[in-house]
Amino acid sequence: MPFDRPTTAQRNHPEGRSHPLSADLDEQPVRGRQWRFWATAYALLILLTGTNLPTPLYRGYAARFGFSPLVITLIFAAYVAALIPSLLVAGSAADALGYRRVLLPAVVVAALGSLLFAVATSTAWLFTARILQGAALGAASGPLTAALTELEPTRNHRKAALVSTVTSVAGLGLGPVLAGALAQYAPAPHTLPFAVEIVLLAPAAAAVFALPTRRSATRWHPRRPEIPPAMRAVFATSGAACHLAFAVIGLFLALVPTYVATLSGSRNLLLGGAAVALMLLSSALAQLIGYARPARTLELTGLPLLATGLATLALAGALSSLTLLLAATVIAGTGQGLAFLGGLTAVNKAAPADRRADVLSSFYVIIYLGVGLPVIAVGLLATVTGLLAAVQYFACGVAVLCLVLLLVLTVARHRASASAPPPSGD
């Protein structure tokens, strides 16, 4: 029986396995692949922007509907509770059925979440809207990141990882700034930001619809998440670094706007959103500067910066210093960006081509657990100690964990160097 000849995609890919999109992409000009690459990045940007629009608005919702900071963290928890199962299901589904079939429903669900926020009349509406947003982002994160890797015209995984991480933090930062500016200076502060998001989702849906389809789809069934054995060590260490990095982002998104208002005495909604945006802008700039550096070097540089930023954040609260708060924001953002880029680059490179969406979706589970669970703990602690003290305790605890992981990575790197064979004399 003659063996099957490899396809063009399989010959071109170093692992010999075809990408879900490769059969169609190999027949398209580079310009067409570039257009789809950047359109996919736009879709990721807008989805992330929408999920972070509520950040500067929670204080207003609390005043309107009469709930405490604990309820804010529970709303955040509902978002994560919907996001995690969606991530786990959507990754393998996208690998089997094609990205378009998973991503189009995700965009529609995201629009429904924004619509519910726009017409919310009680706290229950906020919970429902956040659940829809979590389900949408969970379904989209892994497949969109995997699609960027496969759509990158030169198959440059490092560039694809950079665009993914910068786009992610840009969306996280754009949401609070857009909502804060519109809520502060435009009419209908709790409606207009979400109306704008729904309009912006229309081109995102068009971008998803333009993705090539798979020529042959395997039969899909839900399965337990499993990381390929060859990359489990990389997944564990990089996942831990990104978990801590996103725990800091979760803190900034959920509670730092209120923290800023407490320290400054200002009720300006844009100020709180700007603090979040500054942190994420610092992250994006750090990623651009760190591009082309080895993934492990990025993690080893990012973790101590993250710890320093968190310690400075705690000190800012103790001294009631906005200047220190701004310094902490920049330092923590820089550390977060380097750790995130290093982690995603390492996992993206190690993931098998035919399992990429599944692996990346599992990776995002680790990330979003970092966003959600610690913030819930801070909210619970704030009911006992007050917000300022809770943020200080959290910042110090995560800083210590960053230093512990830094020690683990340093020892592992030293052992790997010691066991590496000496260079040949050729």
CSV table of C-alpha atoms in Angstrom, one decimal:
chain,number,residue,atom,x,y,z
A,1,MET,CA,0.0,0.0,0.0
A,2,PRO,CA,1.6,3.3,-1.0
A,3,PHE,CA,2.2,5.9,1.7
A,4,ASP,CA,0.6,9.3,1.4
A,5,ARG,CA,2.7,12.1,0.1
A,6,PRO,CA,3.0,15.1,2.4
A,7,THR,CA,1.1,18.2,1.5
A,8,THR,CA,2.7,21.5,0.8
A,9,ALA,CA,1.8,22.7,4.2
A,10,GLN,CA,3.3,19.6,5.9
A,11,ARG,CA,6.5,20.0,3.9
A,12,ASN,CA,6.8,23.6,4.8
A,13,HIS,CA,6.1,23.2,8.5
A,14,PRO,CA,9.1,22.0,10.6
A,15,GLU,CA,7.0,19.4,12.5
A,16,GLY,CA,5.5,17.9,9.4
A,17,ARG,CA,1.9,18.6,10.6
A,18,SER,CA,-0.5,20.9,8.7
A,19,HIS,CA,-1.9,24.0,10.3
A,20,PRO,CA,-5.7,24.2,10.5
A,21,LEU,CA,-5.5,27.1,8.0
A,22,SER,CA,-2.5,26.1,6.0
A,23,ALA,CA,-4.2,24.3,3.2
A,24,ASP,CA,-5.9,27.5,2.1
A,25,LEU,CA,-3.2,29.9,3.1
A,26,ASP,CA,-0.5,28.3,1.0
A,27,GLU,CA,-2.6,29.2,-2.1
A,28,GLN,CA,-3.0,32.8,-1.2
A,29,PRO,CA,-0.6,35.8,-1.9
A,30,VAL,CA,1.4,37.2,0.9
A,31,ARG,CA,-0.6,40.4,0.8
A,32,GLY,CA,-3.8,38.5,1.4
A,33,ARG,CA,-2.3,36.8,4.4
A,34,GLN,CA,-1.0,40.1,5.8
A,35,TRP,CA,-4.5,41.6,5.6
A,36,ARG,CA,-6.0,38.6,7.4
A,37,PHE,CA,-3.3,38.7,10.0
A,38,TRP,CA,-3.9,42.3,11.0
A,39,ALA,CA,-7.7,41.9,10.8
A,40,THR,CA,-7.5,39.0,13.2
A,41,ALA,CA,-5.4,41.2,15.5
A,42,TYR,CA,-8.1,43.8,15.3
A,43,ALA,CA,-10.7,41.3,16.3
A,44,LEU,CA,-8.7,40.3,19.4
A,45,LEU,CA,-8.2,44.0,20.3
A,46,ILE,CA,-11.9,44.8,20.1
A,47,LEU,CA,-13.0,41.8,22.1
A,48,LEU,CA,-10.6,42.6,24.9
A,49,THR,CA,-11.5,46.2,24.8
A,50,GLY,CA,-15.2,45.3,25.3
A,51,THR,CA,-14.5,43.0,28.3
A,52,ASN,CA,-12.7,45.8,30.1
A,53,LEU,CA,-15.1,48.7,29.4
A,54,PRO,CA,-16.8,48.2,32.8
A,55,THR,CA,-13.6,48.8,34.8
A,56,PRO,CA,-14.0,52.5,35.5
A,57,LEU,CA,-17.8,52.2,35.7
A,58,TYR,CA,-18.1,49.9,38.6
A,59,ARG,CA,-18.0,52.7,41.2
A,60,GLY,CA,-21.0,54.3,39.4
A,61,TYR,CA,-22.8,51.0,39.2
A,62,ALA,CA,-22.2,50.5,43.0
A,63,ALA,CA,-23.7,53.9,43.7
A,64,ARG,CA,-26.7,53.2,41.4
A,65,PHE,CA,-27.5,49.7,42.5
A,66,GLY,CA,-26.1,49.9,46.1
A,67,PHE,CA,-23.5,47.2,46.3
A,68,SER,CA,-20.1,46.8,48.0
A,69,PRO,CA,-16.6,46.2,46.7
A,70,LEU,CA,-17.1,42.5,47.4
A,71,VAL,CA,-19.9,42.5,44.8
A,72,ILE,CA,-17.5,44.0,42.3
A,73,THR,CA,-15.2,41.1,42.8
A,74,LEU,CA,-18.1,38.6,42.6
A,75,ILE,CA,-19.1,40.1,39.2
A,76,PHE,CA,-15.5,39.6,38.2
A,77,ALA,CA,-15.6,36.0,39.5
A,78,ALA,CA,-18.7,35.3,37.4
A,79,TYR,CA,-16.8,36.5,34.3
A,80,VAL,CA,-13.9,34.2,35.1
A,81,ALA,CA,-16.3,31.3,35.9
A,82,ALA,CA,-17.8,31.5,32.4
A,83,LEU,CA,-14.5,32.2,30.7
A,84,ILE,CA,-12.6,29.1,32.0
A,85,PRO,CA,-15.0,26.4,30.7
A,86,SER,CA,-15.3,28.3,27.4
A,87,LEU,CA,-11.6,28.3,27.0
A,88,LEU,CA,-11.3,24.6,27.6
A,89,VAL,CA,-14.1,23.7,25.2
A,90,ALA,CA,-13.3,26.2,22.4
A,91,GLY,CA,-9.7,25.3,22.0
A,92,SER,CA,-10.1,21.7,20.9
A,93,ALA,CA,-13.3,22.6,19.0
A,94,ALA,CA,-11.4,25.2,16.9
A,95,ASP,CA,-8.6,22.7,16.1
A,96,ALA,CA,-11.2,20.2,14.9
A,97,LEU,CA,-13.9,22.3,13.3
A,98,GLY,CA,-12.0,25.4,12.2
A,99,TYR,CA,-11.6,28.8,13.7
A,100,ARG,CA,-14.5,30.6,12.0
A,101,ARG,CA,-17.1,28.2,13.4
A,102,VAL,CA,-16.0,29.0,16.9
A,103,LEU,CA,-15.2,32.7,16.6
A,104,LEU,CA,-18.3,34.0,14.8
A,105,PRO,CA,-20.6,32.9,17.7
A,106,ALA,CA,-18.1,34.3,20.2
A,107,VAL,CA,-18.4,37.8,18.5
A,108,VAL,CA,-22.2,37.6,18.6
A,109,VAL,CA,-22.1,36.7,22.3
A,110,ALA,CA,-19.7,39.5,23.1
A,111,ALA,CA,-22.2,42.0,21.4
A,112,LEU,CA,-25.0,40.6,23.5
A,113,GLY,CA,-22.9,41.1,26.7
A,114,SER,CA,-22.3,44.7,25.7
A,115,LEU,CA,-26.0,45.2,25.0
A,116,LEU,CA,-27.0,43.9,28.4
A,117,PHE,CA,-24.5,46.3,30.1
A,118,ALA,CA,-26.0,49.2,28.0
A,119,VAL,CA,-29.6,48.5,29.2
A,120,ALA,CA,-28.7,47.2,32.8
A,121,THR,CA,-31.3,48.2,35.4
A,122,SER,CA,-30.0,46.1,38.3
A,123,THR,CA,-27.0,44.1,39.6
A,124,ALA,CA,-28.4,40.9,38.1
A,125,TRP,CA,-28.0,42.4,34.6
A,126,LEU,CA,-24.3,43.1,35.4
A,127,PHE,CA,-23.7,39.5,36.4
A,128,THR,CA,-25.4,38.2,33.2
A,129,ALA,CA,-23.6,40.6,31.0
A,130,ARG,CA,-20.2,39.6,32.5
A,131,ILE,CA,-21.0,35.9,32.1
A,132,LEU,CA,-21.7,36.5,28.4
A,133,GLN,CA,-18.5,38.5,28.1
A,134,GLY,CA,-16.5,35.8,29.8
A,135,ALA,CA,-17.9,33.1,27.6
A,136,ALA,CA,-17.2,35.1,24.4
A,137,LEU,CA,-13.6,36.0,25.3
A,138,GLY,CA,-12.9,32.4,26.5
A,139,ALA,CA,-14.1,31.0,23.1
A,140,ALA,CA,-12.1,33.6,21.2
A,141,SER,CA,-8.7,34.0,23.0
A,142,GLY,CA,-7.0,30.7,22.1
A,143,PRO,CA,-8.3,30.4,18.5
A,144,LEU,CA,-7.5,34.1,17.7
A,145,THR,CA,-4.0,33.7,19.1
A,146,ALA,CA,-3.5,30.5,17.2
A,147,ALA,CA,-4.8,32.0,14.1
A,148,LEU,CA,-2.3,34.9,14.4
A,149,THR,CA,0.5,32.4,14.6
A,150,GLU,CA,-0.7,30.6,11.5
A,151,LEU,CA,-1.6,33.7,9.5
A,152,GLU,CA,1.7,35.4,10.0
A,153,PRO,CA,3.0,35.6,6.4
A,154,THR,CA,6.6,34.5,7.2
A,155,ARG,CA,5.6,31.9,9.8
A,156,ASN,CA,7.5,33.9,12.4
A,157,HIS,CA,6.2,32.6,15.7
A,158,ARG,CA,8.1,35.3,17.7
A,159,LYS,CA,6.4,38.1,15.8
A,160,ALA,CA,3.0,36.4,16.1
A,161,ALA,CA,3.5,36.2,19.9
A,162,LEU,CA,4.6,39.9,20.1
A,163,VAL,CA,1.5,41.0,18.1
A,164,SER,CA,-0.7,38.8,20.3
A,165,THR,CA,0.7,40.1,23.6
A,166,VAL,CA,0.8,43.8,22.6
A,167,THR,CA,-2.7,43.5,21.2
A,168,SER,CA,-3.9,41.9,24.4
A,169,VAL,CA,-2.5,44.5,26.7
A,170,ALA,CA,-3.6,47.3,24.3
A,171,GLY,CA,-7.2,46.0,24.5
A,172,LEU,CA,-7.0,45.7,28.3
A,173,GLY,CA,-5.8,49.4,28.4
A,174,LEU,CA,-8.1,50.8,25.7
A,175,GLY,CA,-11.3,49.5,27.4
A,176,PRO,CA,-10.9,51.5,30.7
A,177,VAL,CA,-9.6,54.7,28.9
A,178,LEU,CA,-12.5,54.6,26.4
A,179,ALA,CA,-15.2,54.0,28.9
A,180,GLY,CA,-13.7,56.5,31.4
A,181,ALA,CA,-13.5,59.2,28.8
A,182,LEU,CA,-17.0,58.6,27.5
A,183,ALA,CA,-18.5,58.3,31.0
A,184,GLN,CA,-16.8,61.5,32.2
A,185,TYR,CA,-17.3,63.8,29.2
A,186,ALA,CA,-20.1,62.4,27.0
A,187,PRO,CA,-23.8,61.7,27.7
A,188,ALA,CA,-25.3,58.4,28.8
A,189,PRO,CA,-22.1,57.3,30.7
A,190,HIS,CA,-23.3,53.8,31.3
A,191,THR,CA,-24.7,53.2,27.8
A,192,LEU,CA,-22.6,55.0,25.2
A,193,PRO,CA,-19.3,53.0,25.8
A,194,PHE,CA,-21.1,49.7,25.1
A,195,ALA,CA,-22.9,51.1,22.1
A,196,VAL,CA,-19.5,52.1,20.7
A,197,GLU,CA,-18.2,48.6,21.4
A,198,ILE,CA,-21.1,47.0,19.5
A,199,VAL,CA,-20.3,49.2,16.5
A,200,LEU,CA,-16.6,48.2,16.6
A,201,LEU,CA,-17.5,44.5,16.8
A,202,ALA,CA,-19.0,44.6,13.3
A,203,PRO,CA,-15.6,44.9,11.5
A,204,ALA,CA,-14.3,42.2,13.9
A,205,ALA,CA,-17.1,39.9,12.8
A,206,ALA,CA,-16.2,40.6,9.2
A,207,ALA,CA,-12.5,39.8,9.9
A,208,VAL,CA,-13.5,36.5,11.5
A,209,PHE,CA,-15.8,35.7,8.6
A,210,ALA,CA,-12.8,36.3,6.2
A,211,LEU,CA,-10.7,33.6,7.8
A,212,PRO,CA,-10.0,30.7,5.5
A,213,THR,CA,-12.0,27.5,6.3
A,214,ARG,CA,-10.5,24.1,6.8
A,215,ARG,CA,-10.8,21.8,3.8
A,216,SER,CA,-11.4,18.7,6.0
A,217,ALA,CA,-12.7,18.8,9.5
A,218,THR,CA,-12.3,16.0,12.0
A,219,ARG,CA,-15.2,14.9,14.2
A,220,TRP,CA,-15.1,16.9,17.4
A,221,HIS,CA,-16.0,15.8,20.9
A,222,PRO,CA,-15.3,17.5,24.2
A,223,ARG,CA,-12.1,16.1,25.9
A,224,ARG,CA,-10.1,16.6,29.0
A,225,PRO,CA,-7.4,19.3,28.5
A,226,GLU,CA,-4.0,17.6,28.1
A,227,ILE,CA,-0.6,19.2,27.5
A,228,PRO,CA,1.8,17.3,25.2
A,229,PRO,CA,4.5,15.6,27.4
A,230,ALA,CA,7.4,17.2,25.6
A,231,MET,CA,6.3,20.8,26.5
A,232,ARG,CA,4.9,20.3,30.1
A,233,ALA,CA,8.0,21.8,31.8
A,234,VAL,CA,7.9,24.9,29.6
A,235,PHE,CA,4.1,25.1,30.1
A,236,ALA,CA,4.4,24.9,33.9
A,237,THR,CA,7.1,27.5,34.3
A,238,SER,CA,5.8,30.0,31.7
A,239,GLY,CA,2.3,29.4,33.0
A,240,ALA,CA,3.3,30.3,36.5
A,241,ALA,CA,5.1,33.5,35.4
A,242,CYS,CA,2.1,34.6,33.4
A,243,HIS,CA,-0.3,33.7,36.2
A,244,LEU,CA,1.5,36.1,38.5
A,245,ALA,CA,1.8,38.7,35.8
A,246,PHE,CA,-2.0,38.6,35.2
A,247,ALA,CA,-2.8,38.6,38.9
A,248,VAL,CA,-1.4,42.1,38.9
A,249,ILE,CA,-3.5,43.0,35.8
A,250,GLY,CA,-6.6,41.7,37.6
A,251,LEU,CA,-5.8,43.9,40.6
A,252,PHE,CA,-5.4,47.0,38.4
A,253,LEU,CA,-8.5,46.3,36.4
A,254,ALA,CA,-10.9,45.5,39.3
A,255,LEU,CA,-9.7,47.6,42.2
A,256,VAL,CA,-7.0,50.1,41.4
A,257,PRO,CA,-9.4,52.7,39.9
A,258,THR,CA,-11.0,52.8,43.4
A,259,TYR,CA,-7.6,52.8,45.0
A,260,VAL,CA,-6.6,55.8,42.9
A,261,ALA,CA,-9.8,57.6,43.8
A,262,THR,CA,-9.1,56.9,47.5
A,263,LEU,CA,-5.5,58.2,47.4
A,264,SER,CA,-6.3,61.3,45.2
A,265,GLY,CA,-9.7,62.2,46.5
A,266,SER,CA,-10.8,62.8,42.9
A,267,ARG,CA,-14.0,61.4,41.5
A,268,ASN,CA,-12.9,61.8,37.8
A,269,LEU,CA,-13.6,58.5,36.1
A,270,LEU,CA,-10.9,59.1,33.5
A,271,LEU,CA,-8.2,59.3,36.2
A,272,GLY,CA,-8.8,55.7,37.4
A,273,GLY,CA,-9.0,54.4,33.8
A,274,ALA,CA,-5.8,56.2,33.0
A,275,ALA,CA,-3.9,54.5,35.8
A,276,VAL,CA,-4.9,51.1,34.4
A,277,ALA,CA,-3.9,52.3,30.9
A,278,LEU,CA,-0.5,53.5,32.1
A,279,MET,CA,0.3,50.1,33.5
A,280,LEU,CA,-0.7,48.4,30.2
A,281,LEU,CA,1.1,51.0,28.1
A,282,SER,CA,4.2,50.3,30.0
A,283,SER,CA,3.6,46.6,29.4
A,284,ALA,CA,3.2,47.1,25.6
A,285,LEU,CA,6.4,49.3,25.4
A,286,ALA,CA,8.4,46.7,27.4
A,287,GLN,CA,7.3,44.0,24.9
A,288,LEU,CA,8.3,46.1,21.9
A,289,ILE,CA,11.7,46.7,23.5
A,290,GLY,CA,12.1,43.1,24.5
A,291,TYR,CA,11.2,41.7,21.1
A,292,ALA,CA,13.8,39.2,19.8
A,293,ARG,CA,15.2,38.5,23.2
A,294,PRO,CA,15.2,34.8,24.4
A,295,ALA,CA,11.9,33.9,26.1
A,296,ARG,CA,13.6,32.7,29.3
A,297,THR,CA,15.6,36.0,29.5
A,298,LEU,CA,12.4,38.0,29.3
A,299,GLU,CA,10.9,36.0,32.2
A,300,LEU,CA,14.0,36.4,34.3
A,301,THR,CA,14.0,40.1,33.7
A,302,GLY,CA,10.3,40.6,34.1
A,303,LEU,CA,9.7,38.8,37.4
A,304,PRO,CA,12.0,41.0,39.6
A,305,LEU,CA,10.6,44.2,38.0
A,306,LEU,CA,7.1,42.9,38.8
A,307,ALA,CA,8.1,42.3,42.4
A,308,THR,CA,9.6,45.8,42.7
A,309,GLY,CA,6.5,47.4,41.2
A,310,LEU,CA,4.2,45.6,43.6
A,311,ALA,CA,6.4,46.5,46.6
A,312,THR,CA,6.2,50.2,45.5
A,313,LEU,CA,2.5,49.9,45.1
A,314,ALA,CA,2.2,48.8,48.7
A,315,LEU,CA,4.4,51.6,49.8
A,316,ALA,CA,2.4,54.1,47.9
A,317,GLY,CA,-0.7,53.2,49.9
A,318,ALA,CA,1.2,53.4,53.2
A,319,LEU,CA,2.5,56.9,52.3
A,320,SER,CA,-0.7,58.0,50.4
A,321,SER,CA,1.6,59.0,47.6
A,322,LEU,CA,0.3,59.4,44.0
A,323,THR,CA,3.8,59.8,42.8
A,324,LEU,CA,4.9,56.4,44.1
A,325,LEU,CA,1.7,55.0,42.7
A,326,LEU,CA,2.6,56.2,39.2
A,327,ALA,CA,6.1,54.8,39.6
A,328,ALA,CA,4.7,51.5,40.8
A,329,THR,CA,2.3,51.4,37.8
A,330,VAL,CA,5.2,51.9,35.3
A,331,ILE,CA,7.5,49.4,37.0
A,332,ALA,CA,4.8,46.7,37.4
A,333,GLY,CA,3.6,47.2,33.8
A,334,THR,CA,7.1,46.8,32.5
A,335,GLY,CA,7.6,43.6,34.4
A,336,GLN,CA,4.2,42.3,33.4
A,337,GLY,CA,4.9,42.9,29.7
A,338,LEU,CA,8.3,41.1,29.7
A,339,ALA,CA,7.0,38.1,31.7
A,340,PHE,CA,3.9,37.8,29.5
A,341,LEU,CA,5.8,38.0,26.2
A,342,GLY,CA,8.5,35.5,27.4
A,343,GLY,CA,5.8,33.0,28.6
A,344,LEU,CA,3.7,33.2,25.5
A,345,THR,CA,6.7,33.1,23.2
A,346,ALA,CA,8.0,29.9,24.9
A,347,VAL,CA,4.6,28.2,24.8
A,348,ASN,CA,3.8,29.3,21.3
A,349,LYS,CA,7.1,27.9,20.1
A,350,ALA,CA,6.8,24.6,21.9
A,351,ALA,CA,3.1,23.9,21.0
A,352,PRO,CA,2.5,21.2,18.3
A,353,ALA,CA,0.9,22.7,15.2
A,354,ASP,CA,-2.1,20.4,15.2
A,355,ARG,CA,-2.8,21.2,18.9
A,356,ARG,CA,-2.0,24.9,19.0
A,357,ALA,CA,-5.4,26.3,19.7
A,358,ASP,CA,-6.0,23.7,22.4
A,359,VAL,CA,-2.6,24.3,24.1
A,360,LEU,CA,-3.0,28.1,23.9
A,361,SER,CA,-6.6,27.9,25.3
A,362,SER,CA,-5.2,25.9,28.2
A,363,PHE,CA,-2.5,28.5,28.7
A,364,TYR,CA,-5.1,31.2,28.8
A,365,VAL,CA,-6.9,29.2,31.6
A,366,ILE,CA,-3.8,29.7,33.7
A,367,ILE,CA,-3.6,33.4,32.8
A,368,TYR,CA,-7.3,34.1,33.6
A,369,LEU,CA,-7.2,32.2,36.8
A,370,GLY,CA,-4.5,34.7,37.7
A,371,VAL,CA,-6.8,37.5,36.8
A,372,GLY,CA,-9.8,36.2,38.7
A,373,LEU,CA,-9.0,34.2,41.8
A,374,PRO,CA,-6.6,36.7,43.5
A,375,VAL,CA,-8.9,39.6,42.9
A,376,ILE,CA,-11.7,37.7,44.6
A,377,ALA,CA,-9.4,37.1,47.6
A,378,VAL,CA,-8.5,40.8,47.7
A,379,GLY,CA,-12.2,41.7,47.6
A,380,LEU,CA,-13.0,39.4,50.5
A,381,LEU,CA,-10.0,40.7,52.5
A,382,ALA,CA,-11.1,44.3,51.8
A,383,THR,CA,-14.4,43.7,53.7
A,384,VAL,CA,-12.3,43.0,56.8
A,385,THR,CA,-9.2,45.3,56.5
A,386,GLY,CA,-10.3,48.0,54.1
A,387,LEU,CA,-9.3,48.5,50.5
A,388,LEU,CA,-5.9,50.1,51.0
A,389,ALA,CA,-4.7,47.4,53.4
A,390,ALA,CA,-6.0,44.6,51.3
A,391,VAL,CA,-4.2,45.9,48.2
A,392,GLN,CA,-1.0,46.2,50.2
A,393,TYR,CA,-1.2,42.7,51.6
A,394,PHE,CA,-1.9,41.3,48.1
A,395,ALA,CA,0.9,43.3,46.5
A,396,CYS,CA,3.5,42.0,49.0
A,397,GLY,CA,2.3,38.4,48.8
A,398,VAL,CA,2.5,38.3,45.0
A,399,ALA,CA,5.9,40.1,45.1
A,400,VAL,CA,7.3,37.3,47.3
A,401,LEU,CA,5.9,34.6,44.9
A,402,CYS,CA,7.6,36.4,42.0
A,403,LEU,CA,10.9,36.2,43.8
A,404,VAL,CA,10.4,32.5,44.6
A,405,LEU,CA,9.6,31.7,40.9
A,406,LEU,CA,12.6,33.8,39.9
A,407,LEU,CA,14.8,31.6,42.1
A,408,VAL,CA,13.3,28.4,40.6
A,409,LEU,CA,13.9,29.6,37.0
A,410,THR,CA,17.4,30.7,37.8
A,411,VAL,CA,18.3,27.4,39.3
A,412,ALA,CA,16.7,25.5,36.4
A,413,ARG,CA,18.6,27.6,33.9
A,414,HIS,CA,21.9,27.0,35.7
A,415,ARG,CA,21.3,23.3,35.7
A,416,ALA,CA,20.4,23.3,32.0
A,417,SER,CA,23.6,25.2,31.2
A,418,ALA,CA,25.7,22.8,33.3
A,419,SER,CA,24.2,19.7,31.6
A,420,ALA,CA,24.5,21.0,28.1
A,421,PRO,CA,27.2,19.3,26.0
A,422,PRO,CA,30.3,21.4,25.3
A,423,PRO,CA,30.5,23.1,21.9
A,424,SER,CA,32.3,21.1,19.2
A,425,GLY,CA,35.7,22.1,18.0
A,426,ASP,CA,34.5,22.5,14.4
